[in-house]
Amino acid sequence: MTIDRREAAVALADIDNVVRRVRQSRVYRIASLMLMLWGPLTAIGYVVSWAWPRYAGYGWIAIDLIGVAGSYAISVRSRTGDGPHRFDGRMFAALVLFFGFGLLWSVGIAHFTPRQLGAFWPIYFMLVYTIAGLWLGIAFVAIGLGITALTLVGYFFTGPWFELWMAVVNGGGLLLGGFWMRRN
Amino acid sequence: MAELDDIIHQPLRLRIMAALTALPDGQGLDFTRLKKLTGATDGNLGAHIETLAKTGYVAVTKAFVGKKPQTTVTATAAGRGAFARHVATLREIIAGSEG
């Protein structure tokens, strides 16, 4: 069989396109599992903050620990080989930097109120999510921007129902985003 | 210059092999996901998978997930090798024309 240069280039472009779609599909698959883990956890965190505000800090620490352990388990179980989503030393360092920076400013320097903390963390998390989405896929950007907008709406307009609003839009948004990614 | 692989060169089979070899060794794709990733239809995907399986380039396993039957297709070592050689030949064709 002989083909010319143009046909060879078309075939290679076709291969590149499929490989890109497979990689994105695998990223979406693991991300969807993590969102479906973090969605209910986040919802529980906000409900605890609303019902027992004195214990909110302990509640969030427990939820973060469970979430990080669960994310690690999902990553290990997915046997992903190489790729941007492998939970390795760099991923651990990224988490330390992420939480370190957030704690430094929200608690150490700025002393946010509980309501400000409740808005800061999801927006901060979704900022990273949105930026990552510029490389990983449009679903990340859509989920990041959507939850950020709904968080701001809740912060300014929901009064004493802010935590419950956040339980629905943040927890529910992550869960729905996970299902949506899984379908894609 | 090495020869192109007639089995792999067919456009849909090329896409099937590209999708399967993009996965780590031993991992496969279920039929539905493979169909979506390659843009194939049920009928032609099944026929081309059969061709690749007969050549020994892919392995097909059928199992039940819950009550639903699931067909998983995995690239074999022979298939990975053939696909890598095919891609190398395509690159040689392009490089040869440029030189």
XYZ file of C-alpha atoms in Angstrom:
283
model
C 0.000 0.000 0.000
C 1.312 3.457 -0.858
C -0.072 6.797 0.201
C 1.127 10.335 -0.318
C 2.246 12.866 2.259
C -1.158 14.540 2.524
C -2.924 11.248 3.289
C -0.259 10.393 5.871
C -0.735 13.782 7.531
C -4.520 13.290 7.630
C -4.080 9.870 9.243
C -1.688 11.252 11.881
C -4.041 14.145 12.631
C -6.870 11.630 13.050
C -4.748 9.634 15.496
C -3.813 12.771 17.483
C -7.460 13.753 17.700
C -8.546 10.361 19.050
C -5.640 10.209 21.540
C -6.557 13.680 22.826
C -10.191 12.595 23.281
C -9.173 9.415 25.111
C -6.918 11.343 27.486
C -9.621 13.914 28.161
C -12.133 11.148 28.730
C -9.838 9.559 31.339
C -9.290 12.909 33.075
C -13.062 13.484 33.131
C -13.640 10.000 34.509
C -11.376 10.403 37.535
C -12.459 14.012 38.082
C -16.105 12.950 38.023
C -15.481 10.410 40.786
C -13.751 13.052 42.880
C -16.596 15.529 42.359
C -19.121 12.894 43.369
C -17.080 12.344 46.529
C -16.583 16.031 47.382
C -20.152 17.097 46.536
C -21.922 15.223 49.359
C -19.029 15.900 51.772
C -19.253 19.629 51.081
C -23.021 19.601 51.515
C -22.637 17.867 54.896
C -20.001 20.446 55.911
C -22.331 23.373 55.213
C -25.283 21.721 56.962
C -23.080 21.109 60.032
C -21.927 24.765 59.874
C -25.554 25.907 59.779
C -26.856 23.576 62.499
C -23.869 23.625 64.876
C -21.812 26.723 64.045
C -19.560 26.263 67.104
C -18.309 22.962 65.710
C -18.013 24.100 62.093
C -14.208 24.281 62.201
C -13.848 20.700 63.462
C -16.444 19.580 60.939
C -14.549 21.076 58.020
C -11.221 19.631 59.182
C -12.813 16.167 59.333
C -14.426 16.640 55.915
C -11.183 17.812 54.332
C -9.305 14.819 55.760
C -11.956 12.390 54.518
C -12.016 14.125 51.121
C -8.241 14.035 50.664
C -8.077 10.374 51.753
C -10.936 9.508 49.399
C -9.325 11.395 46.521
C -6.124 9.480 47.121
C -8.013 6.174 47.121
C -9.809 7.058 43.860
C -6.535 8.010 42.244
C -4.792 4.800 43.311
C -7.731 2.632 42.242
C -7.899 4.268 38.825
C -4.430 2.893 37.932
C -3.897 5.811 35.607
C -0.210 5.367 34.822
C 1.285 8.656 33.699
C -0.752 11.784 33.296
C -1.677 15.017 35.003
C -4.159 13.354 37.346
C -1.873 10.843 39.073
C -1.811 11.375 42.820
C 1.953 11.562 43.327
C 4.379 13.748 45.308
C 3.622 16.760 43.142
C -0.096 16.370 43.742
C 0.522 16.205 47.495
C 2.727 19.334 47.286
C -0.004 21.087 45.301
C -2.548 20.286 48.022
C -0.207 21.561 50.756
C 0.388 24.795 48.814
C -3.319 25.183 48.070
C -4.485 24.743 51.655
C -1.435 26.576 53.057
C -2.084 29.680 50.948
C -5.801 29.610 51.712
C -5.272 29.256 55.473
C -2.535 31.900 55.528
C -4.825 34.535 54.058
C -8.261 33.529 55.304
C -7.276 32.751 58.908
C -3.698 33.932 59.501
C -3.765 37.397 57.924
C -7.279 38.494 57.025
C -9.269 36.789 59.863
C -12.350 36.101 57.715
C -15.774 35.795 59.328
C -17.483 32.372 59.100
C -19.620 33.666 56.229
C -16.576 34.989 54.389
C -14.816 31.659 54.934
C -17.869 29.859 53.586
C -17.643 31.881 50.386
C -13.848 32.085 50.114
C -13.025 28.357 50.054
C -15.401 27.290 47.282
C -14.466 30.307 45.144
C -10.753 29.671 45.739
C -11.191 25.987 44.918
C -13.213 26.794 41.798
C -10.575 29.301 40.661
C -8.024 26.479 40.506
C -10.627 24.268 38.862
C -11.413 26.879 36.218
C -7.751 27.543 35.438
C -7.048 23.795 35.170
C -10.018 23.558 32.834
C -8.255 25.759 30.296
C -6.031 22.721 29.666
C -8.188 19.804 30.799
C -11.542 20.550 29.223
C -14.474 22.928 29.059
C -16.512 20.992 31.661
C -14.060 22.087 34.380
C -14.446 25.745 33.344
C -18.248 25.541 33.236
C -18.468 23.915 36.680
C -15.896 26.333 38.157
C -17.555 29.484 36.877
C -21.079 28.239 37.615
C -20.384 27.425 41.264
C -18.399 30.669 41.720
C -21.346 32.729 40.446
C -23.858 30.871 42.650
C -21.566 31.256 45.676
C -21.445 35.029 45.167
C -25.224 35.163 44.798
C -25.557 33.292 48.087
C -22.987 35.437 49.867
C -24.751 38.695 49.007
C -28.421 37.739 48.899
C -29.316 34.727 51.069
C -29.017 36.234 54.548
C -29.120 33.621 57.335
C -29.699 30.799 54.835
C -26.251 31.126 53.325
C -24.905 27.763 54.588
C -27.972 25.898 53.401
C -27.786 27.684 50.047
C -24.159 26.617 49.782
C -24.994 23.040 50.754
C -27.318 22.922 47.749
C -25.389 24.913 45.145
C -21.859 23.896 46.103
C -22.464 20.345 47.285
C -25.191 19.747 44.720
C -23.257 21.576 41.996
C -20.194 19.382 42.500
C -22.325 16.254 42.487
C -24.223 17.242 39.340
C -20.947 18.336 37.728
C -19.570 14.880 38.491
C -22.524 13.171 36.815
C -22.275 15.524 33.842
C -18.551 14.819 33.436
C -19.181 11.099 33.662
C -21.631 11.332 30.766
C -19.104 13.283 28.718
C 10.773 2.363 4.276
C 8.482 0.012 6.214
C 5.146 -0.977 4.735
C 1.868 0.441 5.983
C -0.350 -2.069 7.753
C -3.393 -2.711 5.546
C -5.509 -3.855 8.484
C -4.793 -0.772 10.599
C -4.846 1.794 7.826
C -8.639 1.683 7.312
C -9.835 4.979 8.943
C -12.121 3.531 11.615
C -9.699 0.744 12.541
C -6.956 3.382 12.762
C -9.096 5.334 15.244
C -9.930 2.196 17.230
C -6.244 1.307 17.540
C -5.316 4.915 18.381
C -7.888 4.938 21.205
C -6.862 1.566 22.637
C -3.115 2.172 22.470
C -3.536 5.542 24.219
C -4.431 3.553 27.351
C -1.873 1.956 29.688
C -0.993 -1.696 28.963
C -3.783 -4.085 29.835
C -6.523 -1.459 30.070
C -9.390 -1.545 27.630
C -12.473 0.403 26.631
C -16.034 -0.777 26.738
C -17.948 -0.892 23.468
C -20.104 2.157 24.200
C -17.161 4.348 25.153
C -15.137 3.185 22.168
C -18.063 3.976 19.879
C -18.296 7.491 21.298
C -14.555 8.156 21.116
C -14.195 6.946 17.530
C -17.459 8.351 16.199
C -18.513 4.909 14.940
C -21.941 3.302 14.690
C -22.868 0.003 16.368
C -22.729 -2.035 13.192
C -19.476 -0.867 11.685
C -17.659 -0.773 15.029
C -18.522 -4.422 15.677
C -17.362 -5.475 12.214
C -14.039 -3.636 12.459
C -13.350 -4.916 15.978
C -13.904 -8.420 14.654
C -11.354 -7.811 11.874
C -8.811 -6.510 14.386
C -9.510 -9.418 16.756
C -9.030 -11.994 13.967
C -5.636 -10.445 13.212
C -4.728 -10.636 16.891
C -4.436 -6.877 17.315
C -7.193 -6.595 19.927
C -8.705 -8.887 22.540
C -12.436 -8.850 23.207
C -13.861 -9.854 26.572
C -17.531 -10.072 27.467
C -18.768 -9.872 31.034
C -21.820 -8.854 33.009
C -21.699 -5.613 34.990
C -24.697 -6.025 37.268
C -27.310 -7.397 34.873
C -25.965 -5.630 31.807
C -23.615 -7.357 29.375
C -20.446 -5.363 28.739
C -17.963 -5.886 25.915
C -14.444 -4.640 26.585
C -11.836 -4.266 23.857
C -8.119 -4.192 24.700
C -5.085 -3.740 22.445
C -2.792 -6.772 22.503
C 1.004 -6.551 22.545
C 0.988 -7.501 18.839
C -1.556 -4.756 18.158
C 0.470 -2.147 20.017
C 3.583 -3.120 18.084
C 1.789 -3.054 14.724
C 0.220 0.313 15.504
C 3.570 1.806 16.579
C 5.158 0.595 13.315
C 2.249 1.983 11.309
C 2.588 5.396 12.944
C 6.359 5.348 12.394
C 5.769 4.612 8.697
C 3.299 7.508 8.419
C 5.904 9.812 9.947
C 8.539 8.492 7.542
C 6.270 9.257 4.590
C 5.870 12.847 5.769
C 9.575 13.238 6.569
C 10.559 11.646 3.232
C 8.421 14.078 1.262
C 9.856 17.014 3.153
C 13.495 15.949 2.611
